mmCIF file of C-alpha atoms in Angstrom:
data_model
loop_
_atom_site.group_PDB
_atom_site.id
_atom_site.type_symbol
_atom_site.label_atom_id
_atom_site.label_comp_id
_atom_site.label_asym_id
_atom_site.label_seq_id
_atom_site.Cartn_x
_atom_site.Cartn_y
_atom_site.Cartn_z
ATOM 1 C CA UNK A 1 0.000 0.000 0.000
ATOM 2 C CA UNK A 2 1.000 3.608 -0.526
ATOM 3 C CA UNK A 3 2.057 5.871 2.298
ATOM 4 C CA UNK A 4 -0.378 6.645 5.073
ATOM 5 C CA UNK A 5 -2.995 9.228 4.235
ATOM 6 C CA UNK A 6 -2.619 12.788 5.477
ATOM 7 C CA UNK A 7 -4.886 15.813 5.925
ATOM 8 C CA UNK A 8 -4.595 19.366 4.608
ATOM 9 C CA UNK A 9 -6.729 22.363 5.527
ATOM 10 C CA UNK A 10 -7.805 24.612 2.652
ATOM 11 C CA UNK A 11 -9.949 27.653 2.050
ATOM 12 C CA UNK A 12 -12.348 28.080 -0.862
ATOM 13 C CA UNK A 13 -11.284 30.653 -3.476
ATOM 14 C CA UNK A 14 -13.889 33.110 -4.687
ATOM 15 C CA UNK A 15 -11.670 34.608 -7.398
ATOM 16 C CA UNK A 16 -9.666 32.713 -9.984
ATOM 17 C CA UNK A 17 -7.213 33.889 -12.620
ATOM 18 C CA UNK A 18 -3.594 35.010 -12.826
ATOM 19 C CA UNK A 19 -3.975 38.120 -10.671
ATOM 20 C CA UNK A 20 -5.604 36.309 -7.756
ATOM 21 C CA UNK A 21 -3.114 33.392 -8.074
ATOM 22 C CA UNK A 22 -0.190 35.815 -7.767
ATOM 23 C CA UNK A 23 -1.796 37.426 -4.723
ATOM 24 C CA UNK A 24 -2.257 34.022 -3.078
ATOM 25 C CA UNK A 25 1.393 33.108 -3.650
ATOM 26 C CA UNK A 26 2.523 36.407 -2.116
ATOM 27 C CA UNK A 27 0.534 35.419 0.988
ATOM 28 C CA UNK A 28 2.154 31.950 1.242
ATOM 29 C CA UNK A 29 -0.719 30.046 -0.376
ATOM 30 C CA UNK A 30 -0.985 27.817 -3.460
ATOM 31 C CA UNK A 31 -3.986 27.882 -5.813
ATOM 32 C CA UNK A 32 -5.418 24.400 -6.356
ATOM 33 C CA UNK A 33 -8.541 22.724 -7.723
ATOM 34 C CA UNK A 34 -10.521 19.621 -6.737
ATOM 35 C CA UNK A 35 -12.462 17.965 -9.574
ATOM 36 C CA UNK A 36 -14.023 14.660 -10.631
ATOM 37 C CA UNK A 37 -16.572 12.194 -9.207
ATOM 38 C CA UNK A 38 -19.343 13.903 -11.249
ATOM 39 C CA UNK A 39 -19.277 16.989 -9.024
ATOM 40 C CA UNK A 40 -18.505 20.622 -9.788
ATOM 41 C CA UNK A 41 -14.817 21.638 -9.446
ATOM 42 C CA UNK A 42 -13.846 23.554 -6.293
ATOM 43 C CA UNK A 43 -11.132 26.231 -6.445
ATOM 44 C CA UNK A 44 -9.131 26.232 -3.208
ATOM 45 C CA UNK A 45 -6.001 27.705 -1.610
ATOM 46 C CA UNK A 46 -3.506 25.608 0.375
ATOM 47 C CA UNK A 47 -0.547 26.425 2.606
ATOM 48 C CA UNK A 48 2.555 26.509 0.368
ATOM 49 C CA UNK A 49 4.948 25.092 2.983
ATOM 50 C CA UNK A 50 2.700 22.136 3.853
ATOM 51 C CA UNK A 51 2.186 21.108 0.220
ATOM 52 C CA UNK A 52 5.844 21.566 -0.762
ATOM 53 C CA UNK A 53 6.884 19.443 2.246
ATOM 54 C CA UNK A 54 4.511 16.666 1.087
ATOM 55 C CA UNK A 55 5.850 16.788 -2.493
ATOM 56 C CA UNK A 56 9.487 16.523 -1.386
ATOM 57 C CA UNK A 57 8.718 13.693 1.090
ATOM 58 C CA UNK A 58 7.999 11.348 -1.859
ATOM 59 C CA UNK A 59 4.911 9.354 -2.796
ATOM 60 C CA UNK A 60 2.864 12.544 -3.287
ATOM 61 C CA UNK A 61 1.165 11.372 -6.508
ATOM 62 C CA UNK A 62 0.294 7.928 -5.104
ATOM 63 C CA UNK A 63 -1.003 8.865 -1.638
ATOM 64 C CA UNK A 64 -4.690 9.593 -1.011
ATOM 65 C CA UNK A 65 -5.169 12.727 1.094
ATOM 66 C CA UNK A 66 -8.067 14.392 2.892
ATOM 67 C CA UNK A 67 -8.627 18.096 2.264
ATOM 68 C CA UNK A 68 -10.870 19.950 4.703
ATOM 69 C CA UNK A 69 -12.722 23.001 3.377
ATOM 70 C CA UNK A 70 -15.024 24.891 5.766
ATOM 71 C CA UNK A 71 -15.504 21.772 7.904
ATOM 72 C CA UNK A 72 -16.281 19.457 4.955
ATOM 73 C CA UNK A 73 -13.753 16.724 4.134
ATOM 74 C CA UNK A 74 -12.872 15.615 0.599
ATOM 75 C CA UNK A 75 -10.841 12.470 -0.180
ATOM 76 C CA UNK A 76 -8.493 13.269 -3.051
ATOM 77 C CA UNK A 77 -5.507 12.024 -5.023
ATOM 78 C CA UNK A 78 -3.033 14.545 -6.509
ATOM 79 C CA UNK A 79 -3.149 14.298 -10.318
ATOM 80 C CA UNK A 80 -0.750 17.049 -11.351
ATOM 81 C CA UNK A 81 1.300 19.887 -9.943
ATOM 82 C CA UNK A 82 3.428 22.684 -11.373
ATOM 83 C CA UNK A 83 6.744 23.856 -9.937
ATOM 84 C CA UNK A 84 8.372 27.196 -10.661
ATOM 85 C CA UNK A 85 11.284 26.219 -12.962
ATOM 86 C CA UNK A 86 13.623 28.766 -11.391
ATOM 87 C CA UNK A 87 12.739 28.942 -7.707
ATOM 88 C CA UNK A 88 11.417 25.344 -7.293
ATOM 89 C CA UNK A 89 8.293 26.239 -5.333
ATOM 90 C CA UNK A 90 4.812 24.897 -6.051
ATOM 91 C CA UNK A 91 2.640 27.007 -8.363
ATOM 92 C CA UNK A 92 -0.544 24.938 -8.647
ATOM 93 C CA UNK A 93 -1.989 21.517 -7.763
ATOM 94 C CA UNK A 94 -4.837 19.510 -9.334
ATOM 95 C CA UNK A 95 -6.626 16.998 -7.081
ATOM 96 C CA UNK A 96 -9.021 14.246 -8.191
ATOM 97 C CA UNK A 97 -11.911 13.330 -5.869
ATOM 98 C CA UNK A 98 -11.810 9.641 -4.991
ATOM 99 C CA UNK A 99 -14.071 7.135 -3.264
ATOM 100 C CA UNK A 100 -13.673 3.436 -2.487
ATOM 101 C CA UNK A 101 -14.610 2.341 -6.017
ATOM 102 C CA UNK A 102 -12.685 5.067 -7.895
ATOM 103 C CA UNK A 103 -10.241 3.624 -10.440
ATOM 104 C CA UNK A 104 -7.115 5.719 -10.932
ATOM 105 C CA UNK A 105 -4.083 5.626 -13.224
ATOM 106 C CA UNK A 106 -0.795 6.132 -11.384
ATOM 107 C CA UNK A 107 2.933 5.603 -11.935
ATOM 108 C CA UNK A 108 4.445 3.247 -9.341
ATOM 109 C CA UNK A 109 8.214 3.359 -8.681
ATOM 110 C CA UNK A 110 10.299 0.218 -9.188
ATOM 111 C CA UNK A 111 12.786 -0.976 -6.525
ATOM 112 C CA UNK A 112 15.427 -3.627 -7.237
ATOM 113 C CA UNK A 113 16.357 -6.141 -4.526
ATOM 114 C CA UNK A 114 18.919 -8.960 -4.115
ATOM 115 C CA UNK A 115 21.508 -7.377 -6.417
ATOM 116 C CA UNK A 116 24.174 -9.320 -4.485
ATOM 117 C CA UNK A 117 22.461 -12.589 -5.576
ATOM 118 C CA UNK A 118 22.721 -11.805 -9.302
ATOM 119 C CA UNK A 119 25.584 -13.728 -10.985
ATOM 120 C CA UNK A 120 25.543 -11.206 -13.852
ATOM 121 C CA UNK A 121 26.082 -8.219 -11.564
ATOM 122 C CA UNK A 122 28.735 -10.081 -9.543
ATOM 123 C CA UNK A 123 30.951 -10.458 -12.636
ATOM 124 C CA UNK A 124 30.700 -6.776 -13.472
ATOM 125 C CA UNK A 125 27.449 -6.706 -15.459
ATOM 126 C CA UNK A 126 25.398 -3.498 -15.450
ATOM 127 C CA UNK A 127 21.740 -3.172 -14.471
ATOM 128 C CA UNK A 128 20.147 -1.275 -17.362
ATOM 129 C CA UNK A 129 16.829 0.126 -16.067
ATOM 130 C CA UNK A 130 14.352 0.562 -18.920
ATOM 131 C CA UNK A 131 11.482 1.745 -16.697
ATOM 132 C CA UNK A 132 11.986 3.441 -13.328
ATOM 133 C CA UNK A 133 8.187 3.528 -12.916
ATOM 134 C CA UNK A 134 5.308 1.355 -14.114
ATOM 135 C CA UNK A 135 1.982 2.989 -15.010
ATOM 136 C CA UNK A 136 -1.000 1.005 -13.683
ATOM 137 C CA UNK A 137 -4.765 1.129 -13.283
ATOM 138 C CA UNK A 138 -5.899 0.376 -9.725
ATOM 139 C CA UNK A 139 -8.508 1.216 -7.072
ATOM 140 C CA UNK A 140 -7.716 4.504 -5.312
ATOM 141 C CA UNK A 141 -7.674 2.808 -1.891
ATOM 142 C CA UNK A 142 -5.071 0.132 -2.780
ATOM 143 C CA UNK A 143 -2.343 2.075 -4.618
ATOM 144 C CA UNK A 144 0.973 0.188 -4.208
ATOM 145 C CA UNK A 145 3.849 2.246 -2.765
ATOM 146 C CA UNK A 146 6.385 0.508 -5.044
ATOM 147 C CA UNK A 147 7.097 -2.759 -6.898
ATOM 148 C CA UNK A 148 10.013 -4.959 -5.824
ATOM 149 C CA UNK A 149 11.998 -6.562 -8.655
ATOM 150 C CA UNK A 150 14.039 -9.583 -7.499
ATOM 151 C CA UNK A 151 17.417 -9.898 -9.251
ATOM 152 C CA UNK A 152 18.315 -13.276 -7.692
ATOM 153 C CA UNK A 153 19.886 -15.614 -10.265
ATOM 154 C CA UNK A 154 19.858 -13.023 -13.066
ATOM 155 C CA UNK A 155 22.757 -13.378 -15.517
ATOM 156 C CA UNK A 156 24.229 -11.118 -18.203
ATOM 157 C CA UNK A 157 21.787 -11.019 -21.105
ATOM 158 C CA UNK A 158 18.732 -11.630 -18.899
ATOM 159 C CA UNK A 159 15.704 -9.341 -19.095
ATOM 160 C CA UNK A 160 13.118 -8.723 -16.373
ATOM 161 C CA UNK A 161 9.556 -8.344 -17.685
ATOM 162 C CA UNK A 162 6.360 -7.106 -16.015
ATOM 163 C CA UNK A 163 5.066 -10.716 -15.966
ATOM 164 C CA UNK A 164 7.683 -11.482 -13.282
ATOM 165 C CA UNK A 165 6.221 -8.860 -10.923
ATOM 166 C CA UNK A 166 3.525 -9.995 -8.494
ATOM 167 C CA UNK A 167 0.835 -7.319 -8.791
ATOM 168 C CA UNK A 168 -1.732 -6.822 -6.000
ATOM 169 C CA UNK A 169 -5.352 -7.728 -6.725
ATOM 170 C CA UNK A 170 -7.072 -5.153 -8.914
ATOM 171 C CA UNK A 171 -3.793 -3.636 -10.146
ATOM 172 C CA UNK A 172 -3.194 -3.932 -13.915
ATOM 173 C CA UNK A 173 -0.488 -2.356 -16.107
ATOM 174 C CA UNK A 174 -1.658 0.307 -18.562
ATOM 175 C CA UNK A 175 0.464 -1.279 -21.339
ATOM 176 C CA UNK A 176 -1.172 -4.488 -22.526
ATOM 177 C CA UNK A 177 1.955 -6.533 -23.308
ATOM 178 C CA UNK A 178 4.814 -8.185 -21.408
ATOM 179 C CA UNK A 179 7.137 -5.175 -21.486
ATOM 180 C CA UNK A 180 10.740 -5.054 -20.247
ATOM 181 C CA UNK A 181 11.520 -3.286 -16.948
ATOM 182 C CA UNK A 182 15.291 -3.885 -16.891
ATOM 183 C CA UNK A 183 18.107 -5.897 -18.467
ATOM 184 C CA UNK A 184 21.519 -7.000 -17.271
ATOM 185 C CA UNK A 185 24.123 -6.072 -19.853
ATOM 186 C CA UNK A 186 27.849 -6.706 -20.217
ATOM 187 C CA UNK A 187 30.045 -3.794 -19.122
ATOM 188 C CA UNK A 188 31.710 -1.693 -21.803
ATOM 189 C CA UNK A 189 35.142 -2.792 -20.516
ATOM 190 C CA UNK A 190 34.238 -6.486 -20.754
ATOM 191 C CA UNK A 191 33.495 -9.074 -18.095
ATOM 192 C CA UNK A 192 35.770 -9.540 -15.092
ATOM 193 C CA UNK A 193 37.102 -13.006 -16.021
ATOM 194 C CA UNK A 194 38.489 -13.802 -12.557
ATOM 195 C CA UNK A 195 35.137 -13.003 -10.968
ATOM 196 C CA UNK A 196 33.362 -15.097 -13.597
ATOM 197 C CA UNK A 197 35.654 -18.063 -12.886
ATOM 198 C CA UNK A 198 35.033 -17.678 -9.167
ATOM 199 C CA UNK A 199 31.302 -17.772 -9.815
ATOM 200 C CA UNK A 200 31.649 -20.891 -11.967
ATOM 201 C CA UNK A 201 33.597 -22.699 -9.230
ATOM 202 C CA UNK A 202 31.177 -21.679 -6.474
#
């Protein structure tokens, strides 16, 4: 499962547009919008520091949050955000309303484990990561935090495909084919022969 949910307090925005957005940012607030679930969009303002802290903590786009506006709570999932390209602060956030049966499309990070148990890596092979994230469809309340890819027994020339990843129930890849996540390739300088011989004798 993704990281634990968190709560943000927001205030409804009466005015929208560039002028009001600039004014909000001067006052330490971020303009944002909540949409979806067949309801009218709500323009809101959030505390800049709180949101920026959540973005930099990781897992922002895969963690369901609760936003409280005038005492009413909305369950949401961040769908997009904009950062200032120069000063690296948050300019705007889009949130999607979610409920228990809401299906969402999210990118889940890939983690590699047991590198020390890969014969290919032991002899100097290189892990060539084709996809650092895998895009999936899944219910909003069971978003995986990450996928573990086991490298045990992987040799030079081996490929790891999505079919080797155990996906939780209800989680399906967006791409409908057995795509490659990573490969183990020979190093540019050639294989370490002494290490390879040691592996063969072991």
